[in-house]
Coordinates of C-alpha atoms in Angstrom, one line a residue:
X1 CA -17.3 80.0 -56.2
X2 CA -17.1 77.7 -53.5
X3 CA -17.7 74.1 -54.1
X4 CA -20.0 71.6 -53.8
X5 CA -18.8 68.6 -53.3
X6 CA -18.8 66.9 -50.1
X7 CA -15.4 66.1 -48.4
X8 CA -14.4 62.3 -48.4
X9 CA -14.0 61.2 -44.9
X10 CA -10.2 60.5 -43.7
X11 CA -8.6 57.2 -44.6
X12 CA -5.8 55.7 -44.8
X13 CA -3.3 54.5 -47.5
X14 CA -2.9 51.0 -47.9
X15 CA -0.6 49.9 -51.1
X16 CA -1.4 53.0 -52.4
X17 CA -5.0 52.9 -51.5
X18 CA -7.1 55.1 -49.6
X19 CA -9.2 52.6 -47.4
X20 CA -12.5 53.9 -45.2
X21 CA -12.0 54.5 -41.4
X22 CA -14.1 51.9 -40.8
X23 CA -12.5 49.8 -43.0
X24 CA -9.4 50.0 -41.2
X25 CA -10.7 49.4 -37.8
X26 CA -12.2 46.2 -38.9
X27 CA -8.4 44.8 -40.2
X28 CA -7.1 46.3 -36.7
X29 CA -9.2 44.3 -35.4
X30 CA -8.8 41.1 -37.6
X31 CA -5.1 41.5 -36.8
X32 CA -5.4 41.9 -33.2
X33 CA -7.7 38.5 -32.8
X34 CA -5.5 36.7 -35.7
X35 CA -2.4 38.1 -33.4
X36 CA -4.5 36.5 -30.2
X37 CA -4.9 32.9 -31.9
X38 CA -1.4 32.4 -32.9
X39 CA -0.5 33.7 -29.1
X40 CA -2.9 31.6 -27.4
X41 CA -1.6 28.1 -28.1
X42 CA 1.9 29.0 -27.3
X43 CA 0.7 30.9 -23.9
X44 CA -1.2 27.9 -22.5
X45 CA 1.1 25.5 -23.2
X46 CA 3.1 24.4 -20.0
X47 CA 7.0 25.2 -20.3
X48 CA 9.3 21.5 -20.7
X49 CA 10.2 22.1 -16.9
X50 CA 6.4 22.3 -15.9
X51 CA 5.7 18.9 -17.4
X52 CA 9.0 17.1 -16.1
X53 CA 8.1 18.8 -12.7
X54 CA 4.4 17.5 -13.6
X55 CA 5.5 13.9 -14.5
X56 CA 7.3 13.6 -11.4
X57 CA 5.0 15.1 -9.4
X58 CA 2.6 12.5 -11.0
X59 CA 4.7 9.4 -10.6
X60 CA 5.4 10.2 -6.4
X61 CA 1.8 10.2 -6.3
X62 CA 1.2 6.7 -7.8
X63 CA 4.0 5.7 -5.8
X64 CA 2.1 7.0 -2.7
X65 CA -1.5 5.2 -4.0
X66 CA 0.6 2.1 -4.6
X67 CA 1.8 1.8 -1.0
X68 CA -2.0 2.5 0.4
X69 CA -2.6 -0.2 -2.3
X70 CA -0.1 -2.2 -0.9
X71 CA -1.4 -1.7 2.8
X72 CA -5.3 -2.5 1.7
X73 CA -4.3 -5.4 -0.3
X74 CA -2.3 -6.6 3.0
X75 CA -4.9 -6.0 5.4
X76 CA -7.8 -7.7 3.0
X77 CA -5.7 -10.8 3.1
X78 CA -5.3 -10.6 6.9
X79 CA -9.4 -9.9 7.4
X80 CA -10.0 -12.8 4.9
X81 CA -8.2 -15.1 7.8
X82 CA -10.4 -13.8 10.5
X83 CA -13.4 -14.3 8.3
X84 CA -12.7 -17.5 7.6
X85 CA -12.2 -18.5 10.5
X86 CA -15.0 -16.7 12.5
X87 CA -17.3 -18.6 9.8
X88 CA -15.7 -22.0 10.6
X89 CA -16.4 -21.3 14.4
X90 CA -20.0 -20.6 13.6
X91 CA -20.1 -23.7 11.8
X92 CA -18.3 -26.1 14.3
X93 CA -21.0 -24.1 17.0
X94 CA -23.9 -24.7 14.7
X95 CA -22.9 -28.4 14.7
X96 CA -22.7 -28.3 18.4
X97 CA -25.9 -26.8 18.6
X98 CA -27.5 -28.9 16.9
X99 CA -26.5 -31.8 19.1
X100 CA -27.6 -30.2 22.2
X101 CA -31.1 -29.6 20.2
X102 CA -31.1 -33.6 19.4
X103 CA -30.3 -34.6 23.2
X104 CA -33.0 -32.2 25.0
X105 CA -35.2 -33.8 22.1
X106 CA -34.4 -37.4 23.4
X107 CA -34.8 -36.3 27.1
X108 CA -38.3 -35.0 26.2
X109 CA -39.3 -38.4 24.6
X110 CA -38.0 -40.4 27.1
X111 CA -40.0 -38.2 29.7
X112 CA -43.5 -39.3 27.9
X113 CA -42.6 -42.6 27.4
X114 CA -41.9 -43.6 31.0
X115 CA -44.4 -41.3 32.4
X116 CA -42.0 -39.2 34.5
X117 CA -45.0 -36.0 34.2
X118 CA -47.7 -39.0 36.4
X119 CA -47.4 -38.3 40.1
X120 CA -45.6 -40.5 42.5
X121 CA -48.8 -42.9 43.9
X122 CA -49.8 -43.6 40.2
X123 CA -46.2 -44.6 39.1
X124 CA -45.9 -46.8 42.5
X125 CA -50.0 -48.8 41.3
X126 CA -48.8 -48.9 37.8
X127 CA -45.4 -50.8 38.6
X128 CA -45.1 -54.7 38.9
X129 CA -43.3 -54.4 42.2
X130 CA -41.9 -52.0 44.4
X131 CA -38.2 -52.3 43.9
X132 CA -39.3 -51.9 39.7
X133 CA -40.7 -48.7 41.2
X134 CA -37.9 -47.3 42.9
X135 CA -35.3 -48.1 40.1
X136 CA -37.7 -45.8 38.0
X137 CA -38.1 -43.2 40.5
X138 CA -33.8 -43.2 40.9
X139 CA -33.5 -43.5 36.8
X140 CA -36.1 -40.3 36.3
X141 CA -33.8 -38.2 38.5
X142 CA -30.8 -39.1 37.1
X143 CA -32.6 -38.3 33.3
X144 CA -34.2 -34.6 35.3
X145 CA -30.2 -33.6 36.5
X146 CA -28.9 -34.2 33.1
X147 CA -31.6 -32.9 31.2
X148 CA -31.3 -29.4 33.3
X149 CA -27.0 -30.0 32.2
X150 CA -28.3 -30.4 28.6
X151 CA -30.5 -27.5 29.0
X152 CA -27.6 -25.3 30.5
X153 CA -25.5 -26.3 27.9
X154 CA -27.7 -25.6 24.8
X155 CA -28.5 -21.8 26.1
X156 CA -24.4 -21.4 26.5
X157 CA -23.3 -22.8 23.2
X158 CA -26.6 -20.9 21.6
X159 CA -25.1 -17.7 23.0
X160 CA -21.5 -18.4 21.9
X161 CA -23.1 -19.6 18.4
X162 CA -24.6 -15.9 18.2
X163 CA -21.6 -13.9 19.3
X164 CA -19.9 -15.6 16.8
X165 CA -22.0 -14.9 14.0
X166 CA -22.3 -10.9 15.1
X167 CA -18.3 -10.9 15.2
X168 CA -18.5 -12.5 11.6
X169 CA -20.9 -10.5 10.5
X170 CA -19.2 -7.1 11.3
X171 CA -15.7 -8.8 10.2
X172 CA -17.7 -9.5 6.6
X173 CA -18.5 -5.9 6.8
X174 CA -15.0 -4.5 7.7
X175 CA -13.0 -6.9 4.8
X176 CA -16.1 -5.1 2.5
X177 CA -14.9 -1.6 3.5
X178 CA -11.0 -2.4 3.3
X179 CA -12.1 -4.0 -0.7
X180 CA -13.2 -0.9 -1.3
X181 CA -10.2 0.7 -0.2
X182 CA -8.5 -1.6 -2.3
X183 CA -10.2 -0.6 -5.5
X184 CA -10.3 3.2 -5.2
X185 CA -6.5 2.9 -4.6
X186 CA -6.1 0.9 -7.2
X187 CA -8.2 3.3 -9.4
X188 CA -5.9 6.1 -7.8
X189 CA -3.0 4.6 -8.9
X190 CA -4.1 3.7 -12.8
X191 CA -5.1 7.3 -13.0
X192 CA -1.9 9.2 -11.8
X193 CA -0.1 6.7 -14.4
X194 CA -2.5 7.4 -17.2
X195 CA -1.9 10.8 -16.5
X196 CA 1.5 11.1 -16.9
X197 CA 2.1 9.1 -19.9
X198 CA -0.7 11.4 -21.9
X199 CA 1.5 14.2 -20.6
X200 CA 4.7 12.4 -22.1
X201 CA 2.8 11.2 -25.1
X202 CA 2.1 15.1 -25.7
X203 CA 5.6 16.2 -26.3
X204 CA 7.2 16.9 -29.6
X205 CA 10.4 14.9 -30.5
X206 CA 12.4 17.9 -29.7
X207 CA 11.1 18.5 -26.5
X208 CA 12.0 14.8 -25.4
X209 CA 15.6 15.4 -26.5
X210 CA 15.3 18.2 -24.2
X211 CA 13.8 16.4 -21.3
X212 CA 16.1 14.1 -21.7
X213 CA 18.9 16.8 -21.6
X214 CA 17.8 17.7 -18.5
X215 CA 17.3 13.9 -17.0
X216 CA 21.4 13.7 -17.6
X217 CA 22.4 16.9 -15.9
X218 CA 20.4 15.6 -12.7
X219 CA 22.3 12.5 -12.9
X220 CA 25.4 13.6 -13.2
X221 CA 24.8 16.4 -10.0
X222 CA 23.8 13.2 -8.3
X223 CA 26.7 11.1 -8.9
X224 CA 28.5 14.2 -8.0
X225 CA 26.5 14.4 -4.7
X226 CA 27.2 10.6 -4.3
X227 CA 31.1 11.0 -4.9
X228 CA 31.0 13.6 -2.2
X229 CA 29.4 11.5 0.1
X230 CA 31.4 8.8 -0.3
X231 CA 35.0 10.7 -0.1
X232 CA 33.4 12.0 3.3
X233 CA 32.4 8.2 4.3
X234 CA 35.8 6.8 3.4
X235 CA 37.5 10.2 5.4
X236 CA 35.4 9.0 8.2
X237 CA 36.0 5.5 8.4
X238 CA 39.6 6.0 8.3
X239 CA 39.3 8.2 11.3
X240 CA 37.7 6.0 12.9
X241 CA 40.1 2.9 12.2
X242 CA 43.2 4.9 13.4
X243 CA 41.6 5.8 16.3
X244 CA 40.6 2.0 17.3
X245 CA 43.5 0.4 15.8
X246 CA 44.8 -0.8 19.1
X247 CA 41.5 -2.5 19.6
X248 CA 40.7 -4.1 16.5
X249 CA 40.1 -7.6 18.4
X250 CA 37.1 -6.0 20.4
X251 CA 34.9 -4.9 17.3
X252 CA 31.2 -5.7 18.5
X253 CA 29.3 -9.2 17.2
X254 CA 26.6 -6.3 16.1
X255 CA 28.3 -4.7 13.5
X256 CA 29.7 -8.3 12.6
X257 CA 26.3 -10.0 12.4
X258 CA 24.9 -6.9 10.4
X259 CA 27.1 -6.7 7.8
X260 CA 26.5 -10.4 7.0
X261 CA 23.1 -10.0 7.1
X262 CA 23.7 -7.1 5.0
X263 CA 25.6 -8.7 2.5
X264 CA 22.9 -11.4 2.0
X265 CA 20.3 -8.8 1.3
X266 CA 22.5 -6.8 -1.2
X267 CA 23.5 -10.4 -3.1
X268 CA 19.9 -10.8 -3.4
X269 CA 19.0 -7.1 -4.2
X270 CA 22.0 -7.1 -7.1
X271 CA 20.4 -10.0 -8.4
X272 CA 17.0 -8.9 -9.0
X273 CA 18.4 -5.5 -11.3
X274 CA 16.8 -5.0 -14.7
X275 CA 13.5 -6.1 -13.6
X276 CA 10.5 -4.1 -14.2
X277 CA 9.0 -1.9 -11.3
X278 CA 5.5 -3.0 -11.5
X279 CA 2.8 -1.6 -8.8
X280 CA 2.6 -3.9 -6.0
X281 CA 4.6 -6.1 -7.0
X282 CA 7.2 -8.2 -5.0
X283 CA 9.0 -10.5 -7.3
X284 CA 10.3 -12.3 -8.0
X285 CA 9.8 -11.0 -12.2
X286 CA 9.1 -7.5 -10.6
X287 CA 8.7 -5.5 -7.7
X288 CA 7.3 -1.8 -6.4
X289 CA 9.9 0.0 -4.4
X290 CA 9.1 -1.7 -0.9
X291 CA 8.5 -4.7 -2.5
X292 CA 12.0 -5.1 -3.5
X293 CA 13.3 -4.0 -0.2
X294 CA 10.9 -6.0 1.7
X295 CA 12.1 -9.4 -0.5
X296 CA 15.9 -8.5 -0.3
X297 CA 16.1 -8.2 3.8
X298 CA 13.6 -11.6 3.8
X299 CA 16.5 -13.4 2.0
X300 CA 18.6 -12.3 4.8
X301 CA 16.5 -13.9 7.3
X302 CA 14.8 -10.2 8.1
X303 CA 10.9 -9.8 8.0
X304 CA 10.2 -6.2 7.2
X305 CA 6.5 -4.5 6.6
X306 CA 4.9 -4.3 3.5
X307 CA 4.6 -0.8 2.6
X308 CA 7.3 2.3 3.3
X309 CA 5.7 3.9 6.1
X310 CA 5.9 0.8 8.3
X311 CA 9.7 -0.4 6.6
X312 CA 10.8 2.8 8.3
X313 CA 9.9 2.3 11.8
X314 CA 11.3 -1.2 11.4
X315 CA 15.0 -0.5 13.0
X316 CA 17.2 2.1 14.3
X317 CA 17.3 5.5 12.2
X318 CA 21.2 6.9 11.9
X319 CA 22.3 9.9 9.9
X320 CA 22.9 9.7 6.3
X321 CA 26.7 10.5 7.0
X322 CA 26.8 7.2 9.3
X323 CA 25.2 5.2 6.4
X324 CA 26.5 1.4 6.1
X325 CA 25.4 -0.8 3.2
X326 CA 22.2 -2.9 3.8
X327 CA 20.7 0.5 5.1
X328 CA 17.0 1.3 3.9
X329 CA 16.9 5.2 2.5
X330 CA 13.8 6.8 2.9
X331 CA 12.6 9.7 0.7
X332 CA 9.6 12.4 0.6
X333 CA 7.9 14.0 3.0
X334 CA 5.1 11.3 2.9
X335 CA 7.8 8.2 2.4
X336 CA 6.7 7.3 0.0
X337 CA 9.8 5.7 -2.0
X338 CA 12.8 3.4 -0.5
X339 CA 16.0 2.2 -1.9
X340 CA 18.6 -0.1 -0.2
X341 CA 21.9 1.9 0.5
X342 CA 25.0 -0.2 -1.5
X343 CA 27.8 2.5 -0.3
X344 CA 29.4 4.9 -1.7
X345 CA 26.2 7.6 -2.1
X346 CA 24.5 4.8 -4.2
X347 CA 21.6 3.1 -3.6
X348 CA 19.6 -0.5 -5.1
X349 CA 16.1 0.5 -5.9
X350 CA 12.6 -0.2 -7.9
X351 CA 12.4 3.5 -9.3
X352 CA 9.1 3.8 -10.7
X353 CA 6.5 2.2 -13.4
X354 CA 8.2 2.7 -17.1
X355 CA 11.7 1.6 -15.3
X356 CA 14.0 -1.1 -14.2
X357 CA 15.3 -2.1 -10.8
X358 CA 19.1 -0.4 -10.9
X359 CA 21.6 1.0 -9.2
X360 CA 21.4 5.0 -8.5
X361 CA 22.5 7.8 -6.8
X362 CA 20.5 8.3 -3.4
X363 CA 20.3 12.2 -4.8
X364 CA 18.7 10.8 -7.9
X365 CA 15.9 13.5 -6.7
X366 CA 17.7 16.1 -5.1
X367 CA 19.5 16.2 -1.7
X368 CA 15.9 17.5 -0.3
X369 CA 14.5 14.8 -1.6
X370 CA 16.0 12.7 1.3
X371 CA 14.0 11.6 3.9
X372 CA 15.7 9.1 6.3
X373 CA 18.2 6.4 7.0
X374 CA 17.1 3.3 9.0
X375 CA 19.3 0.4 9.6
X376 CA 16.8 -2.6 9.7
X377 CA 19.0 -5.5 11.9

């Protein structure tokens, strides 16, 4: 007899238990998100490389806001002058104005009080005597010539007075513009730091020791780099000796003068080390990269530009190989950092905000990383 009971749908065993299909889909799927939770975290998470490359990336571009900080904050200063001095003109032409306004006033009484608008015959019947007559007639032209001066005069220096006030009015308007330059670089700047300590602040103890694990491998390929260099230097300059030892006594006043001058500003530069970098700063209790290179060559009796990208067009670029001490080293494809070459593949610089002027290795970031060389004197 067959029977009637129905057939219990297929399940599957869990600790013994037979659990319903549907059952069994629903902890699939419970699994599967629970698995996609956990993963998530771990999968958007950038790798410790990603934020050092991050950081960095970060820092070069505050560096980069801080020189067009550094170039608004120079040319404010600079359209400050003009303004000031435009709107001492207009004041000094006002005054002048002013005077010729007085003078055409006095011409105009003196007109109606000796009658010079009656005619001729009326001015003859009204004087006492003929000779008081013509000593009138002789004063009233004398007063007509230099009332037409005073007249000439007044429409001249109103003109000037005008000019001067558009060209101070537009000069107002452009030291506005460059003020707001200012700011949004300034704002720039704030930002790309903010940004990069949050990224720092972010990290787990472990991963610091790690970035920091990484920081001394780079400098110890750099000092490597810089060793190279300066075996190669030192190879070169011993050439070079030997082949001019006969002529020692002719060595050029240039390369003399230079290295003093050079000397001077590495003195000064050695002097300023363990200072803070601070944005825009130049000294003398802390200095921005240019800043510091900027004040060292000053102490040497060498005015250089304000911000990187004019430093490097301030003197003769040579190759990295022909690199003396005093020499400004360039880096980046936008130049936007500058340390001042000490010999030996080391460098003097203001490396960035969180860190002190020091001495480094000019492949602190890389042999890529190297722009140019200028010698500034």
């Amino acid at each position: 007899m067959a029977s009637h009971r129905k057939s219990r749908p297929v399940g599957t065993r869990v600790a013994g238990i037979r659990t319903p299909a549907l059952a069994t889909a629903a902890l699939t799927s419970v699994a599967l998100l629970s698995q996609s939770a956990n993963a998530a975290p771990a999968d958007d998470r950038p790798s410790l490389e990603e934020v050092e490359k991050k950081v960095d990336d970060l820092y070069r571009q505050a560096e980069s806001a801080t020189d067009n900080y550094n170039a608004a904050k120079e040319k404010t200063a600079t359209q400050r002058k003009q303004v000031d001095t435009l709107l001492d003109d207009v004041a000094r032409r006002t005054e002048k104005l002013n005077e010729a306004r007085e003078e055409l006033g006095s011409f105009a009484a003196a007109q109606y009080r000796t009658g010079a608008g009656a005619s001729g015959t009326a001015t003859f019947l009204l004087a006492d005597n003929p000779q008081d007559y013509f000593d009138q007639t002789q004063l009233m032209g004398r007063l007509t010539n230099r009332q037409k001066g005073a007249v000439d005069d007044y429409v001249s220096e109103q003109s000037a007075t005008m000019k001067k006030r558009q060209e101070a009015s537009q000069s107002l308007q452009t030291l506005t513009e460059t003020q707001s330059d200012l700011k949004t670089a300034k704002a720039t700047v704030q930002k790309k730091l903010t940004d990069a300590r949050e990224m720092l602040s972010e990290l787990t103890a472990q991963e610091k020791a790690r970035l920091a694990a990484i920081e001394k491998r780079k400098q110890e390929e750099a000092a490597r780099k810089a060793a190279e260099l300066a075996q190669q230097q030192a190879a070169a300059e011993e050439a070079a000796q030997e082949a001019t030892a006969p002529q020692e006594s002719t060595s050029t006043p240039t390369d003399s003068s230079y290295a003093t001058k050079a000397a001077k500003a590495l003195a000064f530069a050695r002097a300023q080390i363990g200072k803070p970098y601070v944005w825009g700063a130049t000294g003398p209790d802390s200095y921005d990269c240019s800043g510091l290179t900027q004040a060292a060559w000053k102490a040497a009796g060498v005015d250089l530009p304000r911000v990187t990208y004019d430093q490097v067009n301030a003197g003769t670029t040579v190759s990295l190989a022909d690199a003396q001490p005093g020499d400004l080293v360039f880096f980046y494809d936008d130049i936007s950092h500058v340390g001042l070459y000490i010999g030996n593949g080391m460098m003097i610089h203001a490396p960035r905000p969180g860190a002190y002027v020091r001495e480094e290795s000019i492949y602190y970031d890389g042999e890529s990383a190297i722009h140019s060389v200028v010698r500034p004197a």
